Coordinates of C-alpha atoms and ligand atoms in Angstrom, one line a residue:
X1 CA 125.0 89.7 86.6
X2 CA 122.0 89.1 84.7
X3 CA 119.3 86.5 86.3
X4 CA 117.2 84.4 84.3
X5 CA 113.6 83.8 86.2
X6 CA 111.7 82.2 83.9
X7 CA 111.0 79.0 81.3
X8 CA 109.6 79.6 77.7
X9 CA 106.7 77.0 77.3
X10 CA 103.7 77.3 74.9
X11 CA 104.4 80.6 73.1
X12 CA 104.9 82.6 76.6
X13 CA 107.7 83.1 79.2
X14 CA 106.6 81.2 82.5
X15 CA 108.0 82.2 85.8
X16 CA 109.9 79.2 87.0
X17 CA 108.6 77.4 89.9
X18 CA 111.8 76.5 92.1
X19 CA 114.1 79.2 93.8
X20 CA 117.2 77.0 93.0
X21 CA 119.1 78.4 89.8
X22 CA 122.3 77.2 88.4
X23 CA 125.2 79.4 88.2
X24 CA 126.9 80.1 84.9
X25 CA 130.5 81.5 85.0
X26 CA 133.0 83.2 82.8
X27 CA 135.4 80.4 82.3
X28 CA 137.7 82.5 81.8
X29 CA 137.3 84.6 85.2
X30 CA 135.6 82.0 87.0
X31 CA 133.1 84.6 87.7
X32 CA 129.4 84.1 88.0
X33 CA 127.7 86.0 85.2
X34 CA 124.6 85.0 84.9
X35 CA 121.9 82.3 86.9
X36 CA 119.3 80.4 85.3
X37 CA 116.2 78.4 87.0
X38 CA 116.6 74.8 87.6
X39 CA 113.3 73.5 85.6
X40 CA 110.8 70.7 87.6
X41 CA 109.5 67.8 86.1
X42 CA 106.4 69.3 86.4
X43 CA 107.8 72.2 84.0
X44 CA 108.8 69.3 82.1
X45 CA 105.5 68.1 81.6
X46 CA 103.9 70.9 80.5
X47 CA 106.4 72.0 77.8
X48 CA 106.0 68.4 76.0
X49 CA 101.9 69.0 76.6
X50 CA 102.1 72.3 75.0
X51 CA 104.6 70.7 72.4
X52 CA 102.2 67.8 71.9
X53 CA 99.1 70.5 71.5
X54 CA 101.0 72.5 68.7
X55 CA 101.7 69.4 66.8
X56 CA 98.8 68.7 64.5
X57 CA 99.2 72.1 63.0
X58 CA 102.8 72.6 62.7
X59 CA 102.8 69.4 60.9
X60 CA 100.0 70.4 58.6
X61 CA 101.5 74.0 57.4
X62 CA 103.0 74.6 53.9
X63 CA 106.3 73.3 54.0
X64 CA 107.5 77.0 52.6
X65 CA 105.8 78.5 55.3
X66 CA 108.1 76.3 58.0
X67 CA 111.1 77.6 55.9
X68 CA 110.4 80.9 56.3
X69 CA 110.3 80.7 60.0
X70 CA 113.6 79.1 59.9
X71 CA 114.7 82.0 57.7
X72 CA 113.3 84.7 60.4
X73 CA 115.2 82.6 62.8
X74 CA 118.6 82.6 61.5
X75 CA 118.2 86.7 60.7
X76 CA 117.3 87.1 64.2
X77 CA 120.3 85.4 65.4
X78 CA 122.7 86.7 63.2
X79 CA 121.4 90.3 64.4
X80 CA 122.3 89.4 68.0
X81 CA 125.8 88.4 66.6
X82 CA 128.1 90.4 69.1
X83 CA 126.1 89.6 72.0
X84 CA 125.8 85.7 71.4
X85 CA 129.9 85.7 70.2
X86 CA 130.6 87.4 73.9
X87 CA 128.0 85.2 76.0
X88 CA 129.7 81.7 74.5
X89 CA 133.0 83.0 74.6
X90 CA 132.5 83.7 78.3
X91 CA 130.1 80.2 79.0
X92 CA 132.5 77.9 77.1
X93 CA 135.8 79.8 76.7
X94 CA 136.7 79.9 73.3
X95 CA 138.1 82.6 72.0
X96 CA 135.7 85.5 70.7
X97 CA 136.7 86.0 67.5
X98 CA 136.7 82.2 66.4
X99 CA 133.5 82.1 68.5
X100 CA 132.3 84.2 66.5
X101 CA 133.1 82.6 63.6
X102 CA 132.3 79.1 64.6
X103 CA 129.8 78.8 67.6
X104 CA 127.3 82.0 65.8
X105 CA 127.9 81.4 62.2
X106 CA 127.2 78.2 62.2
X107 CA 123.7 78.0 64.1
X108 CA 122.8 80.8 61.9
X109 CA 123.9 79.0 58.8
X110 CA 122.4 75.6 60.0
X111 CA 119.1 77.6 60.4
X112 CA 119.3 78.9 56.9
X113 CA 120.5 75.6 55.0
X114 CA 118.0 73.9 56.7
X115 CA 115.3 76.1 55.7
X116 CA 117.1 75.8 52.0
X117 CA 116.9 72.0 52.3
X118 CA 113.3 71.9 53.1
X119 CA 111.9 73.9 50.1
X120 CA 113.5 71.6 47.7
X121 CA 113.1 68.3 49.6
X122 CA 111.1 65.4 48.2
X123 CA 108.2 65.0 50.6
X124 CA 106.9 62.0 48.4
X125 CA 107.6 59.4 45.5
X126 CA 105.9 56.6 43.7
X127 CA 107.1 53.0 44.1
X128 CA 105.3 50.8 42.0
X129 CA 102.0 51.1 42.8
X130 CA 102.6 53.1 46.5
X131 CA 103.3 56.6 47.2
X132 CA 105.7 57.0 49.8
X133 CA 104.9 60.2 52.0
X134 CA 107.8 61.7 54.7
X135 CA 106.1 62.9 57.4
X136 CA 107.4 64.2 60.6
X137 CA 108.0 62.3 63.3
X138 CA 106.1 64.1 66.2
X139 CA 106.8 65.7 69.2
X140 CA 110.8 65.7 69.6
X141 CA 113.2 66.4 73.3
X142 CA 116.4 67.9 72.6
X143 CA 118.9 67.5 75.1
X144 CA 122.4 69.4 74.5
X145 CA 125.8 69.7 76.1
X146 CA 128.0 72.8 76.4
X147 CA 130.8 72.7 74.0
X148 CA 129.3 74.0 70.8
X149 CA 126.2 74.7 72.6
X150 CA 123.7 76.9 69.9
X151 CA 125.0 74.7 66.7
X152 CA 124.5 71.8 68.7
X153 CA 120.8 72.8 69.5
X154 CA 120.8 74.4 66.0
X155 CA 121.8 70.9 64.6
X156 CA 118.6 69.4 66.1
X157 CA 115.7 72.2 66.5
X158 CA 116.2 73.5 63.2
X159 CA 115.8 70.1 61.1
X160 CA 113.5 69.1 63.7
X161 CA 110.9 72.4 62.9
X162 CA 111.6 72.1 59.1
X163 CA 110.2 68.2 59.2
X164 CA 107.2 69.9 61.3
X165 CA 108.1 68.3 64.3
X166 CA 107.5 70.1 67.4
X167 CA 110.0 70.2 69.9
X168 CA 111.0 71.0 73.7
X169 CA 114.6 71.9 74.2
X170 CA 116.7 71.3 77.4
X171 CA 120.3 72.6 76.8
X172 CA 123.5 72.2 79.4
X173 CA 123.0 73.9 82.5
X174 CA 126.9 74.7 81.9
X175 CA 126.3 77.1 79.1
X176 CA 122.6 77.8 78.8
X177 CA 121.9 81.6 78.1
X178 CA 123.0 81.3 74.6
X179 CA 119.5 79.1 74.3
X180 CA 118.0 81.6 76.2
X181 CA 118.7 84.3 73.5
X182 CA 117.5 81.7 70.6
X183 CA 114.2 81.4 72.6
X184 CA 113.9 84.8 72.7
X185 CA 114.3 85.0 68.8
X186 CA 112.2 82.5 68.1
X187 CA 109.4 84.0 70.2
X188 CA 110.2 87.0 68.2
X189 CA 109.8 85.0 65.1
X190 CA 106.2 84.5 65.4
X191 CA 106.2 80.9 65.5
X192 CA 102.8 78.8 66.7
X193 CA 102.7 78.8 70.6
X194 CA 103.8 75.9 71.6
X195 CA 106.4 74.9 68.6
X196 CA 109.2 75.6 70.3
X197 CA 109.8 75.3 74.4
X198 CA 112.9 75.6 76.4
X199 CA 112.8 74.2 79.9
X200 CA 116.4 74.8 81.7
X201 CA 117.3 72.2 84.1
X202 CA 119.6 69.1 85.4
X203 CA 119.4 66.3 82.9
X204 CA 118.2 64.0 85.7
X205 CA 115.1 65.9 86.5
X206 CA 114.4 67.7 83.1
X207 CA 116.6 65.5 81.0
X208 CA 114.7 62.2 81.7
X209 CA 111.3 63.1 81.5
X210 CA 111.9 63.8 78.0
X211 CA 113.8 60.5 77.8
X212 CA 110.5 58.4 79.1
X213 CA 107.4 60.9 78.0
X214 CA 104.6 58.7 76.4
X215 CA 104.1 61.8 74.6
X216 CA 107.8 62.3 73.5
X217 CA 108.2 60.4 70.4
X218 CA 111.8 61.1 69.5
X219 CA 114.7 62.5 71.6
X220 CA 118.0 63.7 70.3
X221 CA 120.7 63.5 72.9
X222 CA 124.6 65.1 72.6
X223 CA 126.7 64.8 75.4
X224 CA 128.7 62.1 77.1
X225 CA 128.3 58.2 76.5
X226 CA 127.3 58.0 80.6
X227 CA 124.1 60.0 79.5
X228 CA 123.4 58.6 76.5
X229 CA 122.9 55.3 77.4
X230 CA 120.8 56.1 80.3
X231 CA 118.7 58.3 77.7
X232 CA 118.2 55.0 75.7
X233 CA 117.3 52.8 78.1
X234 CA 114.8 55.0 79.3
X235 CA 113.4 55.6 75.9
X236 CA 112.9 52.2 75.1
X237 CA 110.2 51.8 77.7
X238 CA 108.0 53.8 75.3
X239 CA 110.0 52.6 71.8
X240 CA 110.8 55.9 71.2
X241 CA 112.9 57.1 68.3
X242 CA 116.4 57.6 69.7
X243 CA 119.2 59.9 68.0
X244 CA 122.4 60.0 70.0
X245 CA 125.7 61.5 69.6
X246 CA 128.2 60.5 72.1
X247 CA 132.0 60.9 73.1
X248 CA 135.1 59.9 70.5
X249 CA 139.0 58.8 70.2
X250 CA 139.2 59.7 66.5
X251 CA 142.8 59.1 65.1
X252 CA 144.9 61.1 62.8
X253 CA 146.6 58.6 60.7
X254 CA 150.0 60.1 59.3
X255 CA 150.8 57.2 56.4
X256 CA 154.4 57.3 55.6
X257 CA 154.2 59.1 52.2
X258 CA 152.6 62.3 53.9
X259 CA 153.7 66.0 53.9
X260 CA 154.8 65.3 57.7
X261 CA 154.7 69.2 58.6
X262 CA 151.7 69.8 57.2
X263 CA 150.3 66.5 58.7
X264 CA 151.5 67.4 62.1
X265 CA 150.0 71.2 61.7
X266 CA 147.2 70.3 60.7
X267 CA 146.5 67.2 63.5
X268 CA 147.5 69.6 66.4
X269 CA 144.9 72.0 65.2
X270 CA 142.0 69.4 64.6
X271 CA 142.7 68.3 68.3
X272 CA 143.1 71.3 69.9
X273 CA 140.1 73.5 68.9
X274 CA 137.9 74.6 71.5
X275 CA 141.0 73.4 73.9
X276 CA 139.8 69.7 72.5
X277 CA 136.2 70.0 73.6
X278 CA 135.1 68.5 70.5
X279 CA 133.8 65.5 70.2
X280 CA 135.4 64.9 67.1
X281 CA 138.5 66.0 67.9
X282 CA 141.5 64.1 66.6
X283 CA 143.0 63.2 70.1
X284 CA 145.2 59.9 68.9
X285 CA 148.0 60.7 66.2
X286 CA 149.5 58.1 64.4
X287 CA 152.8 58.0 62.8
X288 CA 155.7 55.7 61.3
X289 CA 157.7 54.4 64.1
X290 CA 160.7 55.6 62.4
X291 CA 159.5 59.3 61.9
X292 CA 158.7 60.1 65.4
X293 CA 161.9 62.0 66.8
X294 CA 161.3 64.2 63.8
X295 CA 157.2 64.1 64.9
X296 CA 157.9 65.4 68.5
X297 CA 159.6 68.1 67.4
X298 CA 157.3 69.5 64.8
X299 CA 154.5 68.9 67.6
X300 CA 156.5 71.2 69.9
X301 CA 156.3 73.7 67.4
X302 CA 152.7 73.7 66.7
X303 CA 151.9 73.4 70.3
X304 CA 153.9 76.6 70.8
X305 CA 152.1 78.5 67.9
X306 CA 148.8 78.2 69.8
X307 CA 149.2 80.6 73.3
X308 CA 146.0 80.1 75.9
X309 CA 144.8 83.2 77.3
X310 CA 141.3 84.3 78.3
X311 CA 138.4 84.0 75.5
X312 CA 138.0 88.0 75.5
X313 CA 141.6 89.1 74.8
X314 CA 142.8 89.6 71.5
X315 CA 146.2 86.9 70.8
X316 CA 144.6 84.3 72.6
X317 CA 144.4 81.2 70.2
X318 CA 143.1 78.8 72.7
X319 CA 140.7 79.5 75.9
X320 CA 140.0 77.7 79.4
X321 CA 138.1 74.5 80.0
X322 CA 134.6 75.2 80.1
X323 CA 134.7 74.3 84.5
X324 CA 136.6 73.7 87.1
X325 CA 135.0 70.2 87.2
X326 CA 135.9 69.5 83.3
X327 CA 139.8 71.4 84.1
X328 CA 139.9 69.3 87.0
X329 CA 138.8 66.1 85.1
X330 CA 141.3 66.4 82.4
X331 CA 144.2 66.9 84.8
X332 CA 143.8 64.0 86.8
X333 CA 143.7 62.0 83.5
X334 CA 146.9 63.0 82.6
X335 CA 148.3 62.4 85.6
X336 CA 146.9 58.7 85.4
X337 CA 148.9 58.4 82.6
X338 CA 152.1 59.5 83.6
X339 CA 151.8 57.1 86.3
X340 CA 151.5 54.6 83.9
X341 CA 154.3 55.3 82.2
X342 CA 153.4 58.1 79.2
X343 CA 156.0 59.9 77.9
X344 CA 155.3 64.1 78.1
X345 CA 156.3 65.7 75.1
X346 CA 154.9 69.6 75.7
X347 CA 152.8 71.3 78.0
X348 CA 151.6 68.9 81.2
X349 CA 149.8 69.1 84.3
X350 CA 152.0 71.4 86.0
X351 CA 152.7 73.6 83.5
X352 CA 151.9 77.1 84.1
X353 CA 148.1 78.4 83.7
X354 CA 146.7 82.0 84.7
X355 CA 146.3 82.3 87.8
X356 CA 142.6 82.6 86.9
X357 CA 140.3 80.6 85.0
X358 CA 140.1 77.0 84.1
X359 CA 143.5 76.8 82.2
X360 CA 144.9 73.3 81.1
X361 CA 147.9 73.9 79.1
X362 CA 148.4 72.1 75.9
X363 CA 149.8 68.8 76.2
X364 CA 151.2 66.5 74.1
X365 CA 152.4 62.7 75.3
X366 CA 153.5 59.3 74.1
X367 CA 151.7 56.3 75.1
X368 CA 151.0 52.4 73.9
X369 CA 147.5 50.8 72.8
X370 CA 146.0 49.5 75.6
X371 CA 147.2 52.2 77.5
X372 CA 144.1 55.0 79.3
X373 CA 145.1 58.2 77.4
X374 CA 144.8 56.0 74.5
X375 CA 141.5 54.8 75.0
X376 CA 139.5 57.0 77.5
X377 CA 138.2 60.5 76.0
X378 CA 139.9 63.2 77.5
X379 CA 137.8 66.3 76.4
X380 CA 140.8 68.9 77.1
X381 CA 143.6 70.0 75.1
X382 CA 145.4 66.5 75.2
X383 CA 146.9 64.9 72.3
X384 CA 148.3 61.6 72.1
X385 CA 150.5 60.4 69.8
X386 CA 151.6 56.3 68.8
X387 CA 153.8 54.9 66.6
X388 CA 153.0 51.9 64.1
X389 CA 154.9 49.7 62.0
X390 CA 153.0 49.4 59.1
X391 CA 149.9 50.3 57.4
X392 CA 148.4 46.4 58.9
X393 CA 149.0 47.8 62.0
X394 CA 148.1 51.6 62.0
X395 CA 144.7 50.7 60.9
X396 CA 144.4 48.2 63.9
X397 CA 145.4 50.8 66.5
X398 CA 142.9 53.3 64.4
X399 CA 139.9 51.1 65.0
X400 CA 141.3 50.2 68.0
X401 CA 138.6 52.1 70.7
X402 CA 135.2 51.6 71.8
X403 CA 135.0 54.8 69.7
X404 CA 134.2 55.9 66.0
X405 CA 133.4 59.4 65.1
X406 CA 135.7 61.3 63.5
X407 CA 139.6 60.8 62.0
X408 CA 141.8 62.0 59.8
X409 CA 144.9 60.3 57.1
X410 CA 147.9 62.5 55.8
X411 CA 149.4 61.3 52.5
X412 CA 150.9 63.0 49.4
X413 CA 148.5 60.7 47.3
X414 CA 144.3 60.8 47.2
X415 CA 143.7 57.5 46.5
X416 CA 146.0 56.0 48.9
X417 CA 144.4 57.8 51.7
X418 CA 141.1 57.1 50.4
X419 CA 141.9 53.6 50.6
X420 CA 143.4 53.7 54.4
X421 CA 139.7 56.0 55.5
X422 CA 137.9 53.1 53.7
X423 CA 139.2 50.6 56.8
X424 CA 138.5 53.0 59.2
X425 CA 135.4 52.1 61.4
X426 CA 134.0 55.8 61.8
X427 CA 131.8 58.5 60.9
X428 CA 133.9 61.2 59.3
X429 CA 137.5 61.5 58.1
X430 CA 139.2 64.6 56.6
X431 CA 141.6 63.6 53.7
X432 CA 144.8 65.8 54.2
X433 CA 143.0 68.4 56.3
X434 CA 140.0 69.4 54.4
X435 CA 137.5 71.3 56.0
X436 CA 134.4 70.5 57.7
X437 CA 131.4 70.2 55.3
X438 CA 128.1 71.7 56.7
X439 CA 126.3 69.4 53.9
X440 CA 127.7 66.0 54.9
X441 CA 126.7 63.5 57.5
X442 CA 128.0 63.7 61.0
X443 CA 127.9 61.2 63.7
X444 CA 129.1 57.9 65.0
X445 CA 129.6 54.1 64.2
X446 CA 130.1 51.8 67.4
X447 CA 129.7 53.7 71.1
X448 CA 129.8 57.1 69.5
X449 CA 125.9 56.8 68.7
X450 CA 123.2 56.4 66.5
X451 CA 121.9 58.5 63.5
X452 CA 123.4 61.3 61.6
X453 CA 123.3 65.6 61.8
X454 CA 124.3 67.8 59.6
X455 CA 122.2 68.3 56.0
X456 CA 119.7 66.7 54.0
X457 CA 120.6 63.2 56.6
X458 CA 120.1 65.4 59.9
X459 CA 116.7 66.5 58.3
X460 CA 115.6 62.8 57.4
X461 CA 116.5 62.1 61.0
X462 CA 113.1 63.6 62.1
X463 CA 111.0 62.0 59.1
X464 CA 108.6 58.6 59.1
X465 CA 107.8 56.6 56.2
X466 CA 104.3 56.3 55.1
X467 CA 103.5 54.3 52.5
X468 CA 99.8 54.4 51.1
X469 CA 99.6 51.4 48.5
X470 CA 97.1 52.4 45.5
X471 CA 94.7 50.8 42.7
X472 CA 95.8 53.5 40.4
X473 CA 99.6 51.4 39.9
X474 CA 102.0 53.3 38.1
X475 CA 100.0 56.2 37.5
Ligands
TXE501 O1 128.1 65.7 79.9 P1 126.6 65.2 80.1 P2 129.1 66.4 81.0 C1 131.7 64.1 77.3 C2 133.1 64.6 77.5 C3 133.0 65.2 78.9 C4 131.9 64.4 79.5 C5 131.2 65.0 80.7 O2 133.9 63.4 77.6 O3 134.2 65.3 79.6 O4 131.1 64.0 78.5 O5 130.5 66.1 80.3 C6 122.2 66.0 80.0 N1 119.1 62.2 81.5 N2 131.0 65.1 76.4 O6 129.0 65.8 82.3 O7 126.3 65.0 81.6 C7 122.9 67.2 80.6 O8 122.1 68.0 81.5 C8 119.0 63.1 80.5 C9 131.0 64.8 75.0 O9 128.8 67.9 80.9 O10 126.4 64.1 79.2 C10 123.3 68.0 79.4 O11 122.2 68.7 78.9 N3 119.9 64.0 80.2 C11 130.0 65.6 74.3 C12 123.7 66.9 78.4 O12 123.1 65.7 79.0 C13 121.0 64.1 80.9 C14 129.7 67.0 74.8 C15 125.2 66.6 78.3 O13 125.7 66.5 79.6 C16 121.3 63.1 82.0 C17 129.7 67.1 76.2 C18 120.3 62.1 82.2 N4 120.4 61.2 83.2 C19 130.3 66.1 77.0 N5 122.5 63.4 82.5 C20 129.9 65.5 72.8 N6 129.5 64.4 72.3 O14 130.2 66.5 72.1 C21 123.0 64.5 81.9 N7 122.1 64.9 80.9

């Protein structure tokens, strides 16, 4: 078991002042693996002074010379590849080699289009007789859950440097060590003391001072709608710039002229990655009322193509719950709504798990609009599905939730399903499957949140305008 002792806070690593620690287990093993220090307020404090002191000349550096620390960051991830696949494997439970894949390569990407992005952003333009400068917005808090934890940080630190914000990072205390090995890279980077600092810690006591610091002038939250909105209204007491992105429902809209296996295939998949610990995960599916005899069987089939099995062992497609809290959580959901009447298609609560580790099986069920499962997020491997009558009604159901984050429509022709996404009241939908796109805006109409990651957008996210009005018009 490795212990963690200390916070990293103005270019050095600071013994932590508490004795309490958090415990970090294998999810898979339910093991404790590794403790980390709960950080003080105090801590708090002076990582957003030390932030606040390396400002001015972050801000001021050649923009090239901010890419290149990015660059230096994402090559000293991707050297620590094996050991950051294993420790997120183990924190969250997904399985190693898509961790690999997925929860390293991406950070690392992000890191490297982001330092990409910068070189060839426009940092100014004339408009009429102004030049409009971008300029960073200042000190920034970072708060971050535990399901894709490092792209999730990676999503907000590395736009957040490039725009020469400095910034003070608080991840989960559910799966923090993977932060703990960025810090460590990034100290290794050579970047300005005080550019970078991690403070570990509960969100209430570390979470919140970032939330209400006069000196904070942006924070970026992910994690559940609960904490957002308690992050907003205590940022608004200082008018701070507020970035949030919160929970979803997203649909997977099945129109009646769609490849149904494919449809079904792909749905099941796009709900059930990282056991549906994704906050965009398609968790409602949509389909023809008339199709859906035919629909429960193909989902039993993709539902069996996906065995659970613990993150480190080669055949498992899908891991445990990140905690007992979060197994635990999703469980008693389901069994809400079988109270109320949903109809189990595969998997369910009592279906058998390992005896170790926090194993939800898949589970697939039938319910009505209105009903819980189809409103409340689940966050488990817990699909839905609903039938509509016509297209009227499947893009009522659709919109249908406090909710709009992510989606997806199924049909044999483009344009249809480009019209049907078009009445859709969310962030992001994949036409017929296609592939996340590193480049395109992420994040949330309605309760899902506010601004957008991913790309030239998530970079702009950490920008002010400045407009200087001049005598020399046109010029
Ligand atoms: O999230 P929390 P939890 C949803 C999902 C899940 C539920 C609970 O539905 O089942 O949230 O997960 C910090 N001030 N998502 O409880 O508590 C906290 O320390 C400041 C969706 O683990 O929101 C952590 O760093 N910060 C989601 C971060 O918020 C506070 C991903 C997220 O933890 C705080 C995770 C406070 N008062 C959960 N309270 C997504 N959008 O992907 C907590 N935090």
């Amino acid at each position: 078991m490795k212990t963690w002792d200390s916070h990293y806070i103005g270019g050095r690593w600071i013994k932590a002042q508490a004795q309490a620690t958090f415990s970090v287990h294998d999810s898979s093993t339910e093991e404790v693996f590794a403790t980390v220090p709960t950080g003080t307020a105090a801590e708090a404090e002076s990582a957003v002074r030390a932030a606040r002191a390396a400002f001015d000349g972050w801000a001021a550096l050649p923009v090239a010379e901010r890419a290149d620390a990015l660059d230096r960051i994402a090559a000293g991830l991707k050297a620590r590849t094996d050991e950051l696949a294993q420790t997120i494997a183990r924190e969250v439970g997904m399985p190693l080699k898509l961790a690999r894949a997925v929860q390293v390569g991406s950070p690392i990407w992000n890191f490297g289009n982001f330092a990409k992005l910068t070189r060839a952003f426009e940092w100014q333009e004339r408009v009429g007789h102004s030049l409009v400068l971008r300029e960073p917005v200042g000190v920034v808090g970072c708060i971050t859950p535990w399901n894709f934890p490092l792209n999730q940080i990676a999503l907000k630190v590395a736009p957040a440097l490039a725009a020469g914000c400095t910034v003070v990072l608080k991840p989960s205390e559910v799966a923090p060590i993977n932060a703990l090995i960025l810090a460590e890279v990034i100290d290794e980077a050579g970047l300005p003391p005080g550019v970078f600092n991690l403070v570990n810690g509960s969100g209430p006591e570390v979470g919140e001072v970032l939330a209400t610091h006069p000196e904070v002038d942006m924070v970026s939250f992910t994690g559940s709608t609960r904490a957002g909105r308690r992050v907003s209204e205590l940022a608004s007491q200082t008018i701070k710039r507020v970035a949030l992105e919160l929970g979803g429902k997203s649909a997977s809209v099945v129109l009646p002229d769609a490849d149904l296996e494919a449809a079904i295939k792909g749905s099941v998949s796009a709900c059930l990655l990282n056991s549906g610990q994704t906050c965009s995960a398609h968790t409602r599916l949509l389909v023809p009322e008339d199709r859906l005899p035919e629909v429960k069987e193909l989902l039993r089939t993709a539902v069996a193509r996906l065995p659970i099995g613990p993150s480190l062992e080669e055949g498992s497609k899908l891991g445990p719950l990140v905690s007992a809290a979060q197994r635990d959580r999703v469980l008693a959901l389901v069994r809400q709504g079988l109270a109320e009447g949903a109809e189990l298609i595969a998997g369910g609560p009592d279906a058998a798990v390992p005896e170790r580790g926090y194993f939800v099986q898949p589970t697939v069920l039938r319910v009505k609009p209105g009903d819980t499962l189809a409103r409340e997020e689940i966050f488990g491997p817990v699909l839905v599905v609903l039938t509509y009558r016509d297209e009227d009604d499947a893009a009522r159901i659709a919109n249908d939730t406090p909710y709009g984050l992510g989606g997806g429509v199924w049909s044999r022709d483009e344009d249809h399903a480009i019209a049907f996404a078009r009445r859709m009241r969310t962030g992001q939908v994949d036409i017929n499957g296609a592939p996340f796109n590193g480049q395109a805006p992420f994040g949330g109409y309605k309760q899902s949140g506010n601004g957008r990651e991913n790309g030239r957008y998530g970079l702009e996210e950490f920008l002010e305008y400045k407009s200087l009005q001049l005598r020399t018009a046109g010029a």
